[in-house]
């Protein structure tokens, strides 16, 4: 190309002052602009300009723009780079600024600064010829040996990089296509160099000088890459894994060398494919995995989907598709294990032994789906662990309390960021077998939310007809759950959806009697607490009488958790005494006799509050074991928390005792009534539900209709009980919400006592639903209610006649200590609740005379 057609930059250029980086011709740089003069240059020149000429600016390196318009410009660097503004992006956070993308064109020299405000403008002289970039190759004779040496080092450097990366391949082509005069600037901007070294290259106007200064930089970069590759190769040999930059594989004549085959064997993707092919997964899952592994091989490691696909394949390999444990089917050994781990719980033990017996007769029996329902602290969770121990299976617990996302059960679809499988699949991966015992704890406390209903997601898991092909959203292939033994626990079935409850075999786990609690304490709780506190039976002794005192006076629960905590408090108090005694024994015996007597008196004073022993030093061996009696209980646990207040509270008419069922077990419930002059209103207090309010209205209606028959009158002697009389019914423990139909007979008895002025027997409790005709209908929770009455010291219990079948579930010794009255109508209830009965008066027959 002729010299006359040379491309020229404008003779006057606006100057962009930069301090942190150096722009070389042929390279691209992104820089941030936030100083006043540079901001004005962008607004006035780049954003408002309409011609290509307005996008050409001069970039001055090593010069910082003053932070204020009033400050003078510093000394400008002599050499700059004419640049083309390719992109301008503005932002207001954290402060107003612009980001420029500029491409270097050529060098220029500042001849004269024309103006400083609003932005600097200078008269410049172009130093590089731009037509060189459009010309073809110059002859090698013109370039000389210096350029050939530079080209050789440049090619060596590029070939050391991974040619599979598109940017590296493009750079290799540029080395052959670009004029060699432009290569020093371009390679200097690519390799690792400091700003000072780039500034020296920019100041080198002569081409030969640029070649001489750039060649040492290339040699330094080549040596650094050689050292890095040597380090990575040794690390690959030690760890037997692929390094981040894979070696370049050269294929000649369609064959791969032996070294490349060895490297392929060590490639973890190939190893993952081998694991997939040798695994025992289903045919459908194998087909999906092989398809994913093909996609993985074609995918660069830098893609986010690479890690997601690899994690998915690793999970598929780790799942126990056909791996299972062998069940221990010896029924005698299983019965021994269950009896040793848990006392009572005959229903649960019977069901487990039935499962073992059927498994002996049929090998491919599907795992049952059980649901243990009972109050807290009765051992529902621990018995699930014992079942796994009995069967010789792995055990995994899944806490469902408060779970409100169906993805916790079914998993997330892999299209979402951070997706993962559900708890069922994660549990199978953890245990490593396909026939574990899964404990779904607190299944009655599942919640709903915008993310779906987890109880509905459990329908597929807990359905024996569907769970052989359970599909997790993350796996997206069917997995067989039919061999898993699912055990769910709940405090109540009221909050479990009917469809889910229908899929489970419900086994009630009632509360313990006092005798059962004593046995559990001495068989399990006390040995456990002694071990936890470092004590031995030779150091502490808790008689059964003391245990009974703890149960009746310091705890009132269906389970044994509070009892366990009380026993722990006793063991801690004894541990303090034992530790103090050992400390005193360890002291050297060099004190005088008088000091020893003082010490003995001090220990005696410490021992008196606990009332454990009357001797001087509790820690001495003759005082072992420390006996826990009622005096010690009061000193350690404080005053009794519960008293027998039943007889005291029934000392006046208008009070009766009912029986209630709660998720925490059965409880006794007092019903109090009073009357006063008024307008015939019925007031109900105690946070009652709608059903219980209706029972109260039923009770008062039945009594009003039968008032003459039972000679019930109000304060003025009228048989109309609400005539000028208001009635107030109260259920104590007003902070607790109460509801249910079983309080009907109790309300009738309470009101009958109020209007007749007679006292209800102090040892009678009752439960049952009533009708308007005076019939007593059956209710639920009889066993828990009977146990609550037994704990409270009551002797006679009135229950509906149709609940007689429920008495068989109560232990024989409890039935012997209690007297049960089976009532079919309210007449029988009233006759049993009052001393001497509540018979109909004979003179009621003559009251209808019309004389």
mmCIF file of N, CA, C and O in Angstrom, residues 506-587:
data_model
loop_
_atom_site.group_PDB
_atom_site.id
_atom_site.type_symbol
_atom_site.label_atom_id
_atom_site.label_comp_id
_atom_site.label_asym_id
_atom_site.label_seq_id
_atom_site.Cartn_x
_atom_site.Cartn_y
_atom_site.Cartn_z
ATOM 1 N N UNK A 506 -52.075 -48.568 62.350
ATOM 2 C CA UNK A 506 -51.962 -47.794 63.580
ATOM 3 C C UNK A 506 -51.909 -48.738 64.778
ATOM 4 O O UNK A 506 -52.754 -49.622 64.928
ATOM 5 N N UNK A 507 -50.909 -48.541 65.611
ATOM 6 C CA UNK A 507 -50.759 -49.294 66.851
ATOM 7 C C UNK A 507 -50.701 -48.285 67.991
ATOM 8 O O UNK A 507 -49.798 -47.442 68.035
ATOM 9 N N UNK A 508 -51.661 -48.355 68.888
ATOM 10 C CA UNK A 508 -51.711 -47.433 70.005
ATOM 11 C C UNK A 508 -50.641 -47.806 71.039
ATOM 12 O O UNK A 508 -50.480 -48.969 71.394
ATOM 13 N N UNK A 509 -49.931 -46.793 71.517
ATOM 14 C CA UNK A 509 -48.922 -46.979 72.578
ATOM 15 C C UNK A 509 -49.388 -46.148 73.765
ATOM 16 O O UNK A 509 -49.083 -44.952 73.843
ATOM 17 N N UNK A 510 -50.125 -46.731 74.708
ATOM 18 C CA UNK A 510 -50.668 -45.935 75.815
ATOM 19 C C UNK A 510 -49.592 -45.607 76.840
ATOM 20 O O UNK A 510 -48.444 -46.073 76.773
ATOM 21 N N UNK A 511 -49.968 -44.778 77.800
ATOM 22 C CA UNK A 511 -49.043 -44.435 78.881
ATOM 23 C C UNK A 511 -48.819 -45.612 79.819
ATOM 24 O O UNK A 511 -49.506 -46.642 79.764
ATOM 25 N N UNK A 512 -47.855 -45.455 80.694
ATOM 26 C CA UNK A 512 -47.467 -46.520 81.617
ATOM 27 C C UNK A 512 -48.228 -46.382 82.937
ATOM 28 O O UNK A 512 -48.548 -45.279 83.385
ATOM 29 N N UNK A 513 -48.477 -47.512 83.571
ATOM 30 C CA UNK A 513 -48.997 -47.499 84.933
ATOM 31 C C UNK A 513 -47.866 -47.230 85.907
ATOM 32 O O UNK A 513 -46.680 -47.235 85.540
ATOM 33 N N UNK A 514 -48.223 -47.002 87.164
ATOM 34 C CA UNK A 514 -47.190 -46.741 88.173
ATOM 35 C C UNK A 514 -46.267 -47.928 88.331
ATOM 36 O O UNK A 514 -45.043 -47.760 88.459
ATOM 37 N N UNK A 515 -46.831 -49.145 88.316
ATOM 38 C CA UNK A 515 -45.989 -50.330 88.463
ATOM 39 C C UNK A 515 -45.041 -50.478 87.277
ATOM 40 O O UNK A 515 -43.870 -50.839 87.455
ATOM 41 N N UNK A 516 -45.530 -50.175 86.071
ATOM 42 C CA UNK A 516 -44.658 -50.252 84.899
ATOM 43 C C UNK A 516 -43.556 -49.202 84.968
ATOM 44 O O UNK A 516 -42.404 -49.464 84.605
ATOM 45 N N UNK A 517 -43.890 -48.008 85.443
ATOM 46 C CA UNK A 517 -42.865 -46.969 85.578
ATOM 47 C C UNK A 517 -41.796 -47.379 86.590
ATOM 48 O O UNK A 517 -40.596 -47.110 86.379
ATOM 49 N N UNK A 518 -42.188 -48.012 87.682
ATOM 50 C CA UNK A 518 -41.202 -48.460 88.678
ATOM 51 C C UNK A 518 -40.263 -49.485 88.051
ATOM 52 O O UNK A 518 -39.031 -49.428 88.225
ATOM 53 N N UNK A 519 -40.824 -50.447 87.304
ATOM 54 C CA UNK A 519 -39.988 -51.452 86.657
ATOM 55 C C UNK A 519 -39.061 -50.811 85.620
ATOM 56 O O UNK A 519 -37.883 -51.150 85.536
ATOM 57 N N UNK A 520 -39.586 -49.883 84.829
ATOM 58 C CA UNK A 520 -38.751 -49.213 83.816
ATOM 59 C C UNK A 520 -37.636 -48.419 84.485
ATOM 60 O O UNK A 520 -36.481 -48.417 84.023
ATOM 61 N N UNK A 521 -37.956 -47.758 85.589
ATOM 62 C CA UNK A 521 -36.933 -46.965 86.282
ATOM 63 C C UNK A 521 -35.800 -47.852 86.775
ATOM 64 O O UNK A 521 -34.616 -47.518 86.608
ATOM 65 N N UNK A 522 -36.111 -48.979 87.390
ATOM 66 C CA UNK A 522 -35.067 -49.818 87.981
ATOM 67 C C UNK A 522 -34.385 -50.704 86.946
ATOM 68 O O UNK A 522 -33.252 -51.138 87.182
ATOM 69 N N UNK A 523 -35.029 -50.976 85.818
ATOM 70 C CA UNK A 523 -34.390 -51.782 84.789
ATOM 71 C C UNK A 523 -33.548 -50.944 83.833
ATOM 72 O O UNK A 523 -32.508 -51.415 83.367
ATOM 73 N N UNK A 524 -34.019 -49.750 83.516
ATOM 74 C CA UNK A 524 -33.373 -48.985 82.447
ATOM 75 C C UNK A 524 -32.909 -47.598 82.889
ATOM 76 O O UNK A 524 -31.750 -47.235 82.651
ATOM 77 N N UNK A 525 -33.793 -46.809 83.514
ATOM 78 C CA UNK A 525 -33.474 -45.401 83.757
ATOM 79 C C UNK A 525 -32.369 -45.228 84.794
ATOM 80 O O UNK A 525 -31.411 -44.466 84.581
ATOM 81 N N UNK A 526 -32.487 -45.899 85.932
ATOM 82 C CA UNK A 526 -31.472 -45.731 86.989
ATOM 83 C C UNK A 526 -30.101 -46.223 86.528
ATOM 84 O O UNK A 526 -29.099 -45.517 86.715
ATOM 85 N N UNK A 527 -29.959 -47.438 85.926
ATOM 86 C CA UNK A 527 -28.626 -47.817 85.407
ATOM 87 C C UNK A 527 -28.072 -46.831 84.388
ATOM 88 O O UNK A 527 -26.864 -46.559 84.382
ATOM 89 N N UNK A 528 -28.954 -46.276 83.537
ATOM 90 C CA UNK A 528 -28.459 -45.308 82.553
ATOM 91 C C UNK A 528 -27.949 -44.043 83.232
ATOM 92 O O UNK A 528 -26.864 -43.531 82.884
ATOM 93 N N UNK A 529 -28.680 -43.528 84.210
ATOM 94 C CA UNK A 529 -28.248 -42.322 84.907
ATOM 95 C C UNK A 529 -26.988 -42.566 85.732
ATOM 96 O O UNK A 529 -26.114 -41.687 85.817
ATOM 97 N N UNK A 530 -26.855 -43.739 86.318
ATOM 98 C CA UNK A 530 -25.625 -44.046 87.065
ATOM 99 C C UNK A 530 -24.417 -44.037 86.137
ATOM 100 O O UNK A 530 -23.348 -43.521 86.482
ATOM 101 N N UNK A 531 -24.591 -44.592 84.943
ATOM 102 C CA UNK A 531 -23.476 -44.611 83.989
ATOM 103 C C UNK A 531 -23.151 -43.202 83.496
ATOM 104 O O UNK A 531 -21.978 -42.842 83.341
ATOM 105 N N UNK A 532 -24.196 -42.386 83.252
ATOM 106 C CA UNK A 532 -23.952 -41.024 82.772
ATOM 107 C C UNK A 532 -23.235 -40.170 83.806
ATOM 108 O O UNK A 532 -22.466 -39.265 83.449
ATOM 109 N N UNK A 533 -23.464 -40.413 85.099
ATOM 110 C CA UNK A 533 -22.896 -39.576 86.152
ATOM 111 C C UNK A 533 -21.706 -40.235 86.849
ATOM 112 O O UNK A 533 -21.234 -39.721 87.865
ATOM 113 N N UNK A 534 -21.221 -41.358 86.312
ATOM 114 C CA UNK A 534 -20.027 -41.975 86.872
ATOM 115 C C UNK A 534 -20.222 -42.594 88.246
ATOM 116 O O UNK A 534 -19.271 -42.669 89.031
ATOM 117 N N UNK A 535 -21.420 -43.022 88.550
ATOM 118 C CA UNK A 535 -21.716 -43.637 89.843
ATOM 119 C C UNK A 535 -21.877 -45.145 89.677
ATOM 120 O O UNK A 535 -22.062 -45.662 88.569
ATOM 121 N N UNK A 536 -21.819 -45.847 90.797
ATOM 122 C CA UNK A 536 -21.988 -47.299 90.816
ATOM 123 C C UNK A 536 -23.094 -47.651 91.800
ATOM 124 O O UNK A 536 -23.418 -46.855 92.705
ATOM 125 N N UNK A 537 -23.707 -48.836 91.683
ATOM 126 C CA UNK A 537 -24.720 -49.241 92.667
ATOM 127 C C UNK A 537 -24.189 -49.325 94.095
ATOM 128 O O UNK A 537 -24.976 -49.316 95.040
ATOM 129 N N UNK A 538 -22.864 -49.401 94.238
ATOM 130 C CA UNK A 538 -22.283 -49.415 95.585
ATOM 131 C C UNK A 538 -22.235 -48.028 96.213
ATOM 132 O O UNK A 538 -21.924 -47.897 97.406
ATOM 133 N N UNK A 539 -22.517 -47.005 95.435
ATOM 134 C CA UNK A 539 -22.467 -45.639 95.952
ATOM 135 C C UNK A 539 -23.850 -45.026 96.176
ATOM 136 O O UNK A 539 -23.987 -44.087 96.947
ATOM 137 N N UNK A 540 -24.885 -45.513 95.505
ATOM 138 C CA UNK A 540 -26.219 -44.938 95.632
ATOM 139 C C UNK A 540 -27.242 -46.058 95.569
ATOM 140 O O UNK A 540 -27.068 -47.033 94.823
ATOM 141 N N UNK A 541 -28.273 -45.937 96.370
ATOM 142 C CA UNK A 541 -29.358 -46.915 96.371
ATOM 143 C C UNK A 541 -30.686 -46.169 96.420
ATOM 144 O O UNK A 541 -30.918 -45.357 97.309
ATOM 145 N N UNK A 542 -31.552 -46.473 95.429
ATOM 146 C CA UNK A 542 -32.878 -45.841 95.347
ATOM 147 C C UNK A 542 -33.909 -46.947 95.491
ATOM 148 O O UNK A 542 -34.124 -47.725 94.555
ATOM 149 N N UNK A 543 -34.561 -47.068 96.644
ATOM 150 C CA UNK A 543 -35.563 -48.125 96.824
ATOM 151 C C UNK A 543 -36.782 -47.880 95.941
ATOM 152 O O UNK A 543 -37.025 -46.778 95.446
ATOM 153 N N UNK A 544 -37.587 -48.932 95.759
ATOM 154 C CA UNK A 544 -38.799 -48.812 94.954
ATOM 155 C C UNK A 544 -39.814 -47.871 95.596
ATOM 156 O O UNK A 544 -40.581 -47.208 94.898
ATOM 157 N N UNK A 545 -39.806 -47.814 96.943
ATOM 158 C CA UNK A 545 -40.722 -46.890 97.617
ATOM 159 C C UNK A 545 -40.376 -45.449 97.246
ATOM 160 O O UNK A 545 -41.261 -44.610 97.016
ATOM 161 N N UNK A 546 -39.093 -45.142 97.186
ATOM 162 C CA UNK A 546 -38.673 -43.791 96.790
ATOM 163 C C UNK A 546 -39.062 -43.509 95.340
ATOM 164 O O UNK A 546 -39.510 -42.409 95.005
ATOM 165 N N UNK A 547 -38.868 -44.506 94.474
ATOM 166 C CA UNK A 547 -39.251 -44.330 93.077
ATOM 167 C C UNK A 547 -40.744 -44.061 92.944
ATOM 168 O O UNK A 547 -41.180 -43.197 92.161
ATOM 169 N N UNK A 548 -41.555 -44.763 93.727
ATOM 170 C CA UNK A 548 -42.992 -44.529 93.712
ATOM 171 C C UNK A 548 -43.320 -43.119 94.188
ATOM 172 O O UNK A 548 -44.223 -42.457 93.647
ATOM 173 N N UNK A 549 -42.594 -42.633 95.193
ATOM 174 C CA UNK A 549 -42.801 -41.262 95.649
ATOM 175 C C UNK A 549 -42.471 -40.245 94.570
ATOM 176 O O UNK A 549 -43.167 -39.228 94.414
ATOM 177 N N UNK A 550 -41.410 -40.495 93.801
ATOM 178 C CA UNK A 550 -41.071 -39.581 92.685
ATOM 179 C C UNK A 550 -42.183 -39.592 91.649
ATOM 180 O O UNK A 550 -42.580 -38.546 91.117
ATOM 181 N N UNK A 551 -42.702 -40.778 91.345
ATOM 182 C CA UNK A 551 -43.720 -40.909 90.300
ATOM 183 C C UNK A 551 -45.011 -40.206 90.700
ATOM 184 O O UNK A 551 -45.628 -39.492 89.898
ATOM 185 N N UNK A 552 -45.444 -40.383 91.953
ATOM 186 C CA UNK A 552 -46.746 -39.867 92.368
ATOM 187 C C UNK A 552 -46.708 -38.410 92.798
ATOM 188 O O UNK A 552 -47.682 -37.680 92.613
ATOM 189 N N UNK A 553 -45.571 -37.955 93.344
ATOM 190 C CA UNK A 553 -45.546 -36.624 93.944
ATOM 191 C C UNK A 553 -44.718 -35.598 93.150
ATOM 192 O O UNK A 553 -44.842 -34.401 93.387
ATOM 193 N N UNK A 554 -43.866 -36.076 92.245
ATOM 194 C CA UNK A 554 -43.015 -35.139 91.493
ATOM 195 C C UNK A 554 -43.227 -35.204 89.987
ATOM 196 O O UNK A 554 -42.689 -34.381 89.253
ATOM 197 N N UNK A 555 -43.954 -36.200 89.521
ATOM 198 C CA UNK A 555 -44.258 -36.291 88.088
ATOM 199 C C UNK A 555 -45.719 -36.656 87.930
ATOM 200 O O UNK A 555 -46.298 -37.349 88.770
ATOM 201 N N UNK A 556 -46.302 -36.208 86.851
ATOM 202 C CA UNK A 556 -47.653 -36.614 86.491
ATOM 203 C C UNK A 556 -47.717 -36.605 84.973
ATOM 204 O O UNK A 556 -48.087 -35.619 84.347
ATOM 205 N N UNK A 557 -47.307 -37.717 84.391
ATOM 206 C CA UNK A 557 -47.179 -37.815 82.942
ATOM 207 C C UNK A 557 -47.472 -39.236 82.514
ATOM 208 O O UNK A 557 -47.465 -40.172 83.328
ATOM 209 N N UNK A 558 -47.717 -39.391 81.201
ATOM 210 C CA UNK A 558 -47.959 -40.726 80.665
ATOM 211 C C UNK A 558 -46.661 -41.469 80.396
ATOM 212 O O UNK A 558 -46.606 -42.690 80.506
ATOM 213 N N UNK A 559 -45.591 -40.749 80.029
ATOM 214 C CA UNK A 559 -44.305 -41.370 79.745
ATOM 215 C C UNK A 559 -43.376 -41.349 80.946
ATOM 216 O O UNK A 559 -43.816 -41.279 82.106
ATOM 217 N N UNK A 560 -42.081 -41.384 80.675
ATOM 218 C CA UNK A 560 -41.083 -41.452 81.749
ATOM 219 C C UNK A 560 -39.985 -40.409 81.576
ATOM 220 O O UNK A 560 -38.928 -40.519 82.204
ATOM 221 N N UNK A 561 -40.201 -39.380 80.746
ATOM 222 C CA UNK A 561 -39.138 -38.396 80.546
ATOM 223 C C UNK A 561 -38.907 -37.555 81.796
ATOM 224 O O UNK A 561 -37.763 -37.329 82.198
ATOM 225 N N UNK A 562 -39.986 -37.065 82.417
ATOM 226 C CA UNK A 562 -39.820 -36.281 83.641
ATOM 227 C C UNK A 562 -39.225 -37.140 84.751
ATOM 228 O O UNK A 562 -38.388 -36.670 85.536
ATOM 229 N N UNK A 563 -39.619 -38.407 84.818
ATOM 230 C CA UNK A 563 -39.035 -39.313 85.806
ATOM 231 C C UNK A 563 -37.548 -39.469 85.570
ATOM 232 O O UNK A 563 -36.753 -39.479 86.521
ATOM 233 N N UNK A 564 -37.142 -39.566 84.303
ATOM 234 C CA UNK A 564 -35.718 -39.686 83.980
ATOM 235 C C UNK A 564 -34.960 -38.441 84.411
ATOM 236 O O UNK A 564 -33.842 -38.529 84.937
ATOM 237 N N UNK A 565 -35.552 -37.262 84.219
ATOM 238 C CA UNK A 565 -34.878 -36.025 84.636
ATOM 239 C C UNK A 565 -34.760 -35.942 86.154
ATOM 240 O O UNK A 565 -33.733 -35.474 86.678
ATOM 241 N N UNK A 566 -35.792 -36.359 86.877
ATOM 242 C CA UNK A 566 -35.719 -36.342 88.345
ATOM 243 C C UNK A 566 -34.637 -37.297 88.849
ATOM 244 O O UNK A 566 -33.894 -36.967 89.783
ATOM 245 N N UNK A 567 -34.539 -38.470 88.259
ATOM 246 C CA UNK A 567 -33.481 -39.399 88.654
ATOM 247 C C UNK A 567 -32.101 -38.823 88.335
ATOM 248 O O UNK A 567 -31.145 -39.023 89.096
ATOM 249 N N UNK A 568 -31.992 -38.084 87.229
ATOM 250 C CA UNK A 568 -30.724 -37.425 86.917
ATOM 251 C C UNK A 568 -30.365 -36.375 87.948
ATOM 252 O O UNK A 568 -29.193 -36.228 88.324
ATOM 253 N N UNK A 569 -31.370 -35.623 88.439
ATOM 254 C CA UNK A 569 -31.096 -34.631 89.486
ATOM 255 C C UNK A 569 -30.619 -35.300 90.771
ATOM 256 O O UNK A 569 -29.700 -34.802 91.452
ATOM 257 N N UNK A 570 -31.198 -36.446 91.113
ATOM 258 C CA UNK A 570 -30.747 -37.171 92.318
ATOM 259 C C UNK A 570 -29.314 -37.649 92.138
ATOM 260 O O UNK A 570 -28.483 -37.522 93.055
ATOM 261 N N UNK A 571 -28.985 -38.182 90.967
ATOM 262 C CA UNK A 571 -27.619 -38.666 90.729
ATOM 263 C C UNK A 571 -26.617 -37.523 90.772
ATOM 264 O O UNK A 571 -25.487 -37.695 91.269
ATOM 265 N N UNK A 572 -26.976 -36.339 90.299
ATOM 266 C CA UNK A 572 -26.047 -35.205 90.357
ATOM 267 C C UNK A 572 -25.794 -34.788 91.802
ATOM 268 O O UNK A 572 -24.662 -34.466 92.181
ATOM 269 N N UNK A 573 -26.848 -34.804 92.633
ATOM 270 C CA UNK A 573 -26.659 -34.441 94.042
ATOM 271 C C UNK A 573 -25.761 -35.445 94.753
ATOM 272 O O UNK A 573 -24.888 -35.070 95.544
ATOM 273 N N UNK A 574 -25.950 -36.719 94.457
ATOM 274 C CA UNK A 574 -25.100 -37.742 95.075
ATOM 275 C C UNK A 574 -23.672 -37.635 94.541
ATOM 276 O O UNK A 574 -22.699 -37.839 95.289
ATOM 277 N N UNK A 575 -23.513 -37.312 93.260
ATOM 278 C CA UNK A 575 -22.168 -37.167 92.700
ATOM 279 C C UNK A 575 -21.394 -36.055 93.403
ATOM 280 O O UNK A 575 -20.177 -36.160 93.613
ATOM 281 N N UNK A 576 -22.086 -34.993 93.776
ATOM 282 C CA UNK A 576 -21.421 -33.917 94.526
ATOM 283 C C UNK A 576 -20.903 -34.443 95.858
ATOM 284 O O UNK A 576 -19.758 -34.173 96.254
ATOM 285 N N UNK A 577 -21.720 -35.219 96.580
ATOM 286 C CA UNK A 577 -21.303 -35.756 97.879
ATOM 287 C C UNK A 577 -20.132 -36.717 97.731
ATOM 288 O O UNK A 577 -19.173 -36.686 98.503
ATOM 289 N N UNK A 578 -20.191 -37.571 96.713
ATOM 290 C CA UNK A 578 -19.108 -38.533 96.492
ATOM 291 C C UNK A 578 -17.822 -37.807 96.129
ATOM 292 O O UNK A 578 -16.742 -38.135 96.628
ATOM 293 N N UNK A 579 -17.910 -36.793 95.260
ATOM 294 C CA UNK A 579 -16.705 -36.057 94.872
ATOM 295 C C UNK A 579 -16.103 -35.316 96.057
ATOM 296 O O UNK A 579 -14.886 -35.276 96.220
ATOM 297 N N UNK A 580 -16.950 -34.726 96.890
ATOM 298 C CA UNK A 580 -16.432 -34.049 98.083
ATOM 299 C C UNK A 580 -15.757 -35.039 99.025
ATOM 300 O O UNK A 580 -14.697 -34.754 99.588
ATOM 301 N N UNK A 581 -16.335 -36.219 99.192
ATOM 302 C CA UNK A 581 -15.730 -37.214 100.072
ATOM 303 C C UNK A 581 -14.399 -37.708 99.557
ATOM 304 O O UNK A 581 -13.437 -37.877 100.315
ATOM 305 N N UNK A 582 -14.291 -37.911 98.240
ATOM 306 C CA UNK A 582 -13.022 -38.353 97.675
ATOM 307 C C UNK A 582 -11.960 -37.277 97.813
ATOM 308 O O UNK A 582 -10.789 -37.563 98.038
ATOM 309 N N UNK A 583 -12.396 -36.030 97.687
ATOM 310 C CA UNK A 583 -11.432 -34.932 97.842
ATOM 311 C C UNK A 583 -10.881 -34.895 99.266
ATOM 312 O O UNK A 583 -9.689 -34.684 99.490
ATOM 313 N N UNK A 584 -11.737 -35.144 100.240
ATOM 314 C CA UNK A 584 -11.284 -35.137 101.639
ATOM 315 C C UNK A 584 -10.410 -36.338 101.934
ATOM 316 O O UNK A 584 -9.445 -36.252 102.692
ATOM 317 N N UNK A 585 -10.695 -37.507 101.360
ATOM 318 C CA UNK A 585 -9.851 -38.668 101.567
ATOM 319 C C UNK A 585 -8.473 -38.476 100.959
ATOM 320 O O UNK A 585 -7.482 -39.006 101.441
ATOM 321 N N UNK A 586 -8.419 -37.691 99.849
ATOM 322 C CA UNK A 586 -7.139 -37.496 99.176
ATOM 323 C C UNK A 586 -6.225 -36.545 99.921
ATOM 324 O O UNK A 586 -5.028 -36.472 99.647
ATOM 325 N N UNK A 587 -6.743 -35.771 100.902
ATOM 326 C CA UNK A 587 -5.902 -34.834 101.637
ATOM 327 C C UNK A 587 -4.915 -35.598 102.529
ATOM 328 O O UNK A 587 -5.254 -36.626 103.126
#
